[in-house]
Coordinates of C-alpha atoms in Angstrom, one line a residue:
M1 CA 0.1 0.1 0.0
P2 CA 1.3 3.4 -0.9
S3 CA 2.0 5.8 2.1
N4 CA 0.2 9.1 2.3
R5 CA 1.5 12.5 2.9
T6 CA -0.4 15.8 3.3
Q7 CA -0.3 19.1 1.3
S8 CA -2.3 22.3 1.7
F9 CA -4.3 23.9 -1.2
R10 CA -6.0 27.2 -1.2
V11 CA -9.9 27.1 -1.7
F12 CA -11.9 30.1 -2.3
V13 CA -15.8 29.9 -1.6
A14 CA -18.4 32.5 -2.2
T15 CA -22.2 32.7 -2.0
W16 CA -24.3 35.4 -3.5
N17 CA -28.1 36.0 -3.9
V18 CA -28.3 38.1 -7.1
G19 CA -32.0 38.8 -6.7
G20 CA -33.2 37.4 -10.0
K21 CA -31.0 39.8 -11.9
S22 CA -29.2 38.9 -15.0
P23 CA -25.6 40.1 -14.9
H24 CA -24.6 42.9 -17.5
N25 CA -21.4 42.6 -19.5
S26 CA -19.6 45.4 -17.6
L27 CA -19.9 43.6 -14.3
N28 CA -16.3 43.1 -13.2
L29 CA -15.7 40.1 -10.8
D30 CA -11.9 40.7 -10.3
Q31 CA -12.3 42.0 -6.7
F32 CA -15.1 39.5 -5.9
L33 CA -12.8 36.6 -6.9
Q34 CA -9.8 38.1 -5.3
I35 CA -7.7 37.4 -8.3
H36 CA -4.8 39.4 -6.9
N37 CA -4.4 36.4 -4.6
Q38 CA -5.5 33.4 -6.6
S39 CA -6.7 30.2 -5.2
D40 CA -6.2 26.6 -6.3
I41 CA -10.0 25.9 -6.3
Y42 CA -12.9 28.2 -6.7
V43 CA -16.5 27.2 -5.4
L44 CA -19.2 29.7 -6.3
G45 CA -22.8 29.4 -5.3
F46 CA -25.5 31.7 -6.5
Q47 CA -29.1 32.0 -5.5
E48 CA -32.0 33.6 -7.5
I49 CA -30.0 33.7 -10.8
V50 CA -33.5 33.9 -12.3
P51 CA -36.7 35.3 -10.7
L52 CA -38.5 32.8 -8.7
N53 CA -41.7 33.0 -10.6
A54 CA -44.0 30.1 -11.7
G55 CA -42.6 30.0 -15.3
N56 CA -39.0 29.4 -14.0
V57 CA -40.2 27.1 -11.2
L58 CA -42.9 25.0 -13.1
V59 CA -42.2 25.2 -16.7
V60 CA -38.7 25.8 -18.4
E61 CA -35.5 26.6 -16.5
D62 CA -33.8 29.7 -18.0
N63 CA -30.1 28.9 -18.5
E64 CA -29.1 32.3 -20.1
P65 CA -28.2 34.0 -16.9
A66 CA -26.1 31.0 -15.8
A67 CA -24.2 31.3 -19.2
K68 CA -23.5 35.0 -18.5
W69 CA -22.2 34.2 -15.1
L70 CA -19.9 31.5 -16.5
A71 CA -18.5 33.9 -19.1
L72 CA -17.9 36.7 -16.4
I73 CA -16.2 34.3 -14.1
D74 CA -14.0 32.9 -16.9
Q75 CA -13.3 36.5 -17.9
S76 CA -11.8 37.2 -14.5
L77 CA -10.1 34.0 -13.8
N78 CA -8.7 33.5 -17.4
R79 CA -8.5 37.0 -18.6
S80 CA -10.6 36.0 -21.7
R81 CA -12.7 38.7 -23.4
S82 CA -15.4 36.7 -25.1
V83 CA -17.1 33.2 -25.3
A84 CA -17.3 31.1 -28.4
I85 CA -20.7 29.6 -29.4
R86 CA -20.2 25.9 -30.0
G87 CA -20.1 25.2 -33.7
S88 CA -19.5 28.7 -34.7
K89 CA -16.3 30.0 -36.2
N90 CA -16.5 33.4 -34.8
L91 CA -16.5 34.7 -31.2
T92 CA -19.7 36.3 -29.9
P93 CA -18.9 39.2 -27.7
L94 CA -20.2 38.9 -24.0
G95 CA -23.5 40.9 -23.6
S96 CA -24.5 40.4 -27.2
S97 CA -28.2 39.6 -27.5
L98 CA -27.2 36.5 -29.5
L99 CA -25.0 35.1 -26.9
F100 CA -27.0 32.0 -25.9
Q101 CA -30.2 31.0 -27.5
K102 CA -31.5 29.4 -24.5
P103 CA -29.8 26.0 -25.0
S104 CA -29.5 23.6 -22.0
L105 CA -26.8 24.3 -19.4
R106 CA -25.1 21.1 -20.6
K107 CA -24.6 22.6 -24.1
I108 CA -23.6 26.0 -22.6
C109 CA -20.8 24.3 -20.5
K110 CA -19.4 22.7 -23.6
N111 CA -18.2 26.1 -24.7
F112 CA -15.8 26.1 -21.8
R113 CA -13.2 23.6 -22.6
T114 CA -9.3 23.3 -22.7
E115 CA -7.0 20.5 -23.8
S116 CA -7.0 19.5 -20.1
R117 CA -10.4 17.9 -20.6
R118 CA -8.8 14.7 -21.5
R119 CA -7.0 14.7 -18.2
L120 CA -10.5 14.2 -16.4
K121 CA -10.6 10.6 -17.6
T122 CA -8.5 9.3 -14.7
C123 CA -9.2 7.7 -11.4
N124 CA -7.6 8.1 -8.0
C125 CA -8.6 4.8 -6.7
S126 CA -5.7 2.8 -5.2
H127 CA -6.7 -0.5 -6.7
G128 CA -7.7 -1.5 -10.1
L129 CA -11.5 -2.0 -11.0
Q130 CA -13.1 -5.0 -12.5
R131 CA -15.7 -4.0 -15.2
K132 CA -18.5 -6.3 -16.1
N133 CA -20.4 -3.8 -18.2
S134 CA -20.5 -0.2 -19.2
K135 CA -22.2 0.8 -16.0
D136 CA -19.7 -1.0 -13.6
F137 CA -16.8 1.4 -14.4
C138 CA -15.5 4.1 -12.0
L139 CA -16.7 7.4 -13.4
W140 CA -13.2 8.5 -14.1
C141 CA -12.2 5.3 -15.6
P142 CA -14.6 5.1 -18.8
P143 CA -14.7 2.2 -21.0
T144 CA -11.9 2.0 -23.4
N145 CA -14.2 2.3 -26.4
L146 CA -15.1 5.9 -25.3
S147 CA -13.5 8.4 -27.5
E148 CA -11.9 11.6 -26.3
D149 CA -14.7 13.7 -27.7
D150 CA -17.4 11.8 -26.0
D151 CA -19.0 13.1 -22.7
V152 CA -18.9 10.8 -19.6
S153 CA -22.5 11.0 -18.3
L154 CA -24.0 9.8 -15.2
E155 CA -25.7 6.6 -15.9
G156 CA -29.1 6.3 -14.0
A157 CA -28.9 9.7 -12.6
D158 CA -31.1 12.9 -12.9
D159 CA -31.7 13.9 -16.5
G160 CA -30.5 17.3 -15.6
L161 CA -26.9 16.1 -14.8
E162 CA -24.8 17.0 -17.7
S163 CA -21.2 15.8 -18.7
Y164 CA -18.2 16.9 -16.9
V165 CA -16.5 19.7 -18.6
S166 CA -13.6 22.0 -18.3
S167 CA -13.3 25.7 -18.8
A168 CA -12.0 28.2 -21.3
V169 CA -12.8 29.9 -24.5
S170 CA -12.6 27.3 -27.3
N171 CA -10.5 29.3 -29.7
A172 CA -7.1 27.6 -29.9
S173 CA -5.1 30.9 -29.6
C174 CA -6.3 31.3 -25.9
V175 CA -5.7 27.8 -24.8
N176 CA -2.1 28.4 -23.4
Q177 CA -3.5 31.4 -21.5
Q178 CA -6.0 29.5 -19.5
K179 CA -5.3 29.0 -15.8
Y180 CA -8.6 27.5 -14.6
S181 CA -10.7 24.9 -15.9
L182 CA -14.6 24.6 -15.2
I183 CA -15.3 21.2 -13.5
V184 CA -19.0 21.8 -12.5
G185 CA -21.8 24.1 -13.8
K186 CA -25.2 23.0 -12.4
Q187 CA -28.6 24.8 -12.0
M188 CA -31.8 24.1 -10.2
V189 CA -34.2 26.9 -10.9
G190 CA -32.5 29.8 -9.2
I191 CA -29.6 27.9 -7.5
F192 CA -26.4 27.7 -9.6
V193 CA -23.1 26.2 -8.5
T194 CA -19.9 26.3 -10.4
V195 CA -16.5 25.0 -9.4
W196 CA -13.2 25.9 -11.1
V197 CA -9.8 24.2 -10.5
R198 CA -6.3 25.4 -11.6
K199 CA -5.7 23.6 -15.0
E200 CA -2.7 21.7 -13.8
L201 CA -4.6 20.2 -10.9
V202 CA -7.6 18.9 -12.9
Q203 CA -5.8 15.6 -13.4
Y204 CA -6.0 15.1 -9.6
V205 CA -9.9 15.5 -9.5
S206 CA -12.0 12.3 -9.7
H207 CA -15.4 10.7 -8.7
L208 CA -17.2 13.9 -9.5
R209 CA -21.0 13.6 -8.9
V210 CA -24.0 16.0 -8.0
S211 CA -27.1 15.7 -5.9
Y212 CA -30.2 17.8 -5.9
V213 CA -32.7 18.3 -3.1
S214 CA -35.8 20.3 -3.5
R215 CA -37.4 22.1 -0.6
G216 CA -39.6 24.8 -2.2
I217 CA -43.3 25.1 -2.8
M218 CA -45.1 22.2 -1.3
G219 CA -41.8 20.7 0.0
Y220 CA -40.6 19.5 -3.4
L221 CA -40.3 22.3 -6.0
G222 CA -37.0 23.6 -6.7
N223 CA -37.3 27.3 -5.9
K224 CA -35.7 26.3 -2.6
G225 CA -33.3 23.5 -1.7
C226 CA -29.7 22.7 -2.5
I227 CA -27.3 21.5 -5.2
S228 CA -24.5 19.4 -3.6
V229 CA -21.2 18.6 -5.5
S230 CA -19.0 15.6 -4.5
M231 CA -15.5 15.0 -5.7
S232 CA -12.2 13.6 -4.7
F233 CA -9.0 15.7 -4.9
H234 CA -5.9 13.5 -4.8
Q235 CA -6.9 11.0 -1.9
T236 CA -9.4 13.4 0.0
S237 CA -13.1 13.6 -0.6
F238 CA -14.8 17.0 -0.8
C239 CA -18.6 18.0 -0.6
F240 CA -19.7 21.4 -1.4
V241 CA -23.4 22.1 -0.5
C242 CA -25.0 25.2 -2.0
S243 CA -28.5 26.0 -0.6
H244 CA -31.3 28.4 -0.5
L245 CA -33.4 27.8 2.6
A246 CA -36.9 28.9 3.7
S247 CA -37.5 32.6 3.9
G248 CA -39.5 34.6 6.4
E249 CA -38.8 36.7 9.6
K250 CA -41.7 35.6 11.6
E251 CA -41.2 33.9 15.0
G252 CA -40.9 30.1 14.2
D253 CA -39.5 30.5 10.6
E254 CA -36.2 29.3 11.8
L255 CA -37.6 26.0 12.5
R256 CA -38.6 25.7 8.8
R257 CA -34.9 26.5 7.9
N258 CA -33.7 23.8 10.5
M259 CA -36.0 21.3 8.8
D260 CA -34.6 22.3 5.4
V261 CA -31.1 21.5 6.6
I262 CA -32.2 18.2 8.3
E263 CA -33.9 17.1 5.1
I264 CA -31.0 18.0 2.9
L265 CA -28.6 16.0 5.1
K266 CA -31.1 13.1 5.0
N267 CA -31.9 13.1 1.4
T268 CA -28.7 14.1 -0.4
Q269 CA -27.4 10.9 -1.9
F270 CA -24.6 10.7 -4.4
Q271 CA -24.7 8.0 -7.0
R272 CA -22.5 4.9 -6.3
I273 CA -20.1 4.9 -9.2
C274 CA -17.1 3.0 -8.0
R275 CA -17.5 -0.7 -7.6
S276 CA -14.2 -1.4 -6.2
P277 CA -14.5 -3.2 -2.8
F278 CA -11.6 -1.0 -1.7
S279 CA -13.3 2.2 -2.6
R280 CA -13.9 5.0 0.0
V281 CA -16.1 7.1 -2.3
P282 CA -18.6 8.6 -0.1
E283 CA -22.4 8.7 -0.8
K284 CA -23.6 10.9 1.9
I285 CA -22.6 14.4 3.0
F286 CA -21.3 13.3 6.4
E287 CA -19.1 10.6 4.8
H288 CA -16.8 13.2 3.2
D289 CA -13.4 14.1 4.6
R290 CA -14.1 17.8 4.1
A291 CA -17.4 19.6 3.6
I292 CA -18.3 23.1 3.0
W293 CA -21.9 24.5 3.1
L294 CA -22.7 27.9 1.5
G295 CA -25.7 29.8 0.5
D296 CA -28.6 32.1 1.4
L297 CA -29.6 30.3 4.7
N298 CA -32.0 32.9 5.5
Y299 CA -31.5 32.9 9.2
R300 CA -32.6 36.3 10.7
I301 CA -31.7 38.3 13.8
A302 CA -34.3 37.8 16.7
L303 CA -34.8 41.5 17.4
S304 CA -37.1 44.1 16.4
Y305 CA -36.4 46.3 13.3
S306 CA -35.8 49.4 15.7
E307 CA -33.5 47.5 18.1
T308 CA -31.4 46.1 15.2
R309 CA -31.1 49.5 13.7
K310 CA -29.7 50.9 17.0
L311 CA -27.1 48.2 17.1
L312 CA -26.2 48.6 13.5
E313 CA -25.6 52.4 13.9
R314 CA -23.0 51.5 16.6
N315 CA -21.5 48.7 14.5
D316 CA -22.1 46.5 17.5
W317 CA -21.7 43.2 15.6
K318 CA -21.2 41.1 18.7
A319 CA -24.5 42.2 20.3
L320 CA -26.2 41.6 17.0
F321 CA -24.6 38.2 16.5
D322 CA -25.6 37.1 20.0
K323 CA -29.3 37.4 18.6
D324 CA -28.4 35.7 15.3
Q325 CA -30.9 32.8 14.8
L326 CA -28.3 30.4 13.1
K327 CA -25.9 31.0 16.1
I328 CA -28.8 30.4 18.5
E329 CA -30.0 27.3 16.9
R330 CA -26.5 25.8 16.5
E331 CA -25.6 26.4 20.1
A332 CA -28.9 24.7 21.1
G333 CA -27.8 21.7 19.0
R334 CA -31.0 21.9 16.8
V335 CA -29.1 22.3 13.5
F336 CA -25.6 22.1 12.0
K337 CA -24.2 20.0 14.8
G338 CA -20.5 19.6 14.2
W339 CA -20.3 22.4 11.7
K340 CA -18.1 25.4 12.2
E341 CA -18.5 29.0 11.3
G342 CA -15.8 31.9 11.4
K343 CA -16.2 35.0 13.2
I344 CA -18.4 37.7 11.6
Y345 CA -16.8 41.1 11.5
F346 CA -19.0 42.6 8.7
A347 CA -22.4 44.3 8.6
P348 CA -25.6 42.1 7.8
T349 CA -25.8 41.3 4.2
Y350 CA -29.7 41.7 3.6
K351 CA -31.8 43.6 2.7
Y352 CA -30.5 46.4 0.6
S353 CA -32.2 48.7 -1.8
Y354 CA -31.0 48.1 -5.3
N355 CA -28.0 50.2 -6.4
S356 CA -27.7 51.5 -2.9
D357 CA -25.7 51.0 0.4
T358 CA -29.0 51.7 2.3
Y359 CA -31.0 49.0 3.9
A360 CA -34.4 48.6 2.4
G361 CA -37.1 50.2 4.5
E362 CA -35.0 53.3 5.5
T363 CA -36.7 55.6 3.0
T364 CA -40.4 56.3 2.1
E365 CA -40.0 54.6 -1.2
T366 CA -38.7 51.3 0.3
K367 CA -40.9 51.3 3.5
N368 CA -43.2 48.6 2.3
K369 CA -40.1 46.3 1.5
R370 CA -38.6 46.7 4.9
R371 CA -36.9 43.7 6.4
T372 CA -34.9 43.6 9.6
P373 CA -31.2 43.4 8.4
A374 CA -29.7 39.9 8.9
W375 CA -26.8 37.9 8.0
C376 CA -28.7 35.7 5.6
D377 CA -25.6 34.7 3.5
R378 CA -23.3 32.2 5.3
I379 CA -20.5 29.7 4.8
L380 CA -19.8 26.8 7.2
W381 CA -17.6 23.9 7.2
R382 CA -17.0 20.5 8.9
G383 CA -14.0 18.0 8.8
N384 CA -10.5 18.2 10.1
G385 CA -7.6 20.0 8.1
I386 CA -9.7 23.0 7.1
H387 CA -8.2 26.4 8.1
Q388 CA -10.1 29.5 7.4
L389 CA -8.1 32.4 6.3
S390 CA -10.8 35.0 5.6
Y391 CA -14.6 35.5 6.0
V392 CA -15.7 38.8 4.5
R393 CA -18.6 40.4 2.4
W394 CA -17.9 42.1 -1.0
E395 CA -19.4 45.5 -1.4
S396 CA -21.5 45.2 -4.5
Q397 CA -24.8 47.0 -5.1
F398 CA -25.8 44.6 -7.7
S399 CA -28.6 42.9 -5.8
D400 CA -30.4 43.3 -2.4
H401 CA -27.9 41.0 -0.9
R402 CA -24.2 41.4 -0.3
P403 CA -22.0 38.4 -1.4
V404 CA -20.0 36.6 1.2
C405 CA -16.6 35.1 0.5
S406 CA -14.3 32.9 2.5
T407 CA -10.9 31.5 1.8
F408 CA -9.5 28.3 3.2
M409 CA -6.3 26.4 3.4
V410 CA -7.3 22.8 3.2
D411 CA -5.1 19.7 3.9
V412 CA -5.2 17.1 1.2
E413 CA -3.8 13.6 1.3
L414 CA -1.4 12.5 -1.5
T415 CA 0.1 9.2 -2.2
D416 CA 4.0 9.0 -2.6
N417 CA 3.6 8.4 -6.3
E418 CA 1.7 11.7 -6.9
S419 CA 3.7 14.7 -7.7
N420 CA 3.2 17.9 -5.7
K421 CA 3.9 19.9 -8.7
G422 CA 1.4 22.8 -9.2
S423 CA 0.8 23.0 -5.3
S424 CA -0.1 26.2 -3.8
N425 CA 2.9 28.5 -3.2
F426 CA 0.9 30.4 -0.5
N427 CA 2.6 32.1 2.2
M428 CA 1.0 31.0 5.4
K429 CA 2.2 34.2 7.4
V430 CA 0.3 36.4 4.9
A431 CA -2.6 34.0 5.1
S432 CA -2.9 34.3 8.9
E433 CA -2.9 38.1 8.6
E434 CA -5.7 38.1 6.0
Y435 CA -8.2 36.6 8.5
L436 CA -7.9 39.7 10.8
P437 CA -10.9 42.0 10.9
P438 CA -10.5 45.5 9.2
A439 CA -10.4 47.3 12.7
R440 CA -7.4 45.2 13.7
K441 CA -5.3 45.4 10.6

């Protein structure tokens, strides 16, 4: 048996409720993605990328906003300026009305490829696999009759699960400039998850699977719920859960959110794809070595609007946080038992007036939209070997929520025959300083 050793990688995680607004082509995500201090893995979760109306919930899912978000992320991470439409010879500028003619997200993702796609067809299992038929192979060890241009699909899974893809503009002249590959781009109504990995590290990603849990209208529609992504990186399993939980600020609404979390943990099931008797590929969230939960969790502050405003004016985050529903429910052991969250040194992220730094309800025009400000947008984690470096919000006026970002250093197990080439050259001294709240810098 090969011996293991540990190496740390930098993981950037962000959650953003974009309020049903489709992004414009001038939206710059460089600061949001902190490209001045790049990470090895980017995990980005969005909520309400489309309006949560009956058409989007019950009829046809609109993938065009997801396509635009992918293009903007690619533009920041890979410095590309446009996105090619699959099958076309010319590049269509971002923002063109002809950008995407509402194809499926599966087809949209196919526009983001690099030569590293062929590296995805590997497996990190320590033992060989016996294949009896086409459904018995480990996902990253496809049958030998599968050509490089074919897509590896999830046999027996949801129809909405598309092929595994990698990122980049498809024109060959840009390939060598690409730094990150798109690993996942998944949508369920308004929830959208995308994962990007440094191109040279893609070969160490395996056993990639996705699970959906709907918790919306009548308890089963997709306007609320989660998308969970499971993957192995080297010899360590990861789970990323992006959720949008029940809304409402009435007393008792926090119990509905607790129930959403309980049902997500109970019903999230990743397809069994590796038939090796030695496989440690997890099928439930708690079975993963490292797990990160991000999203609009919708927990509120258990104070009146006027009491909350008084503490806000004093920037008394500690007094406010003591009344935070998620903190109260966690400490009571009713939800997220065993999960961790970093210290909050930033103002509540919801609810703002659009194109404003003013909370909704503070003016005559927004009084009927008044909500008690709250930290709805959160990032939690569980498992050993996860070290949080920063937990901040980004000051964008794009929606009525402020996005929340966190950077982690995560320990990953490698085998002796795996090269550490491409590992993060991150300076841990600088990392520790990054976590300090603004007032203490």
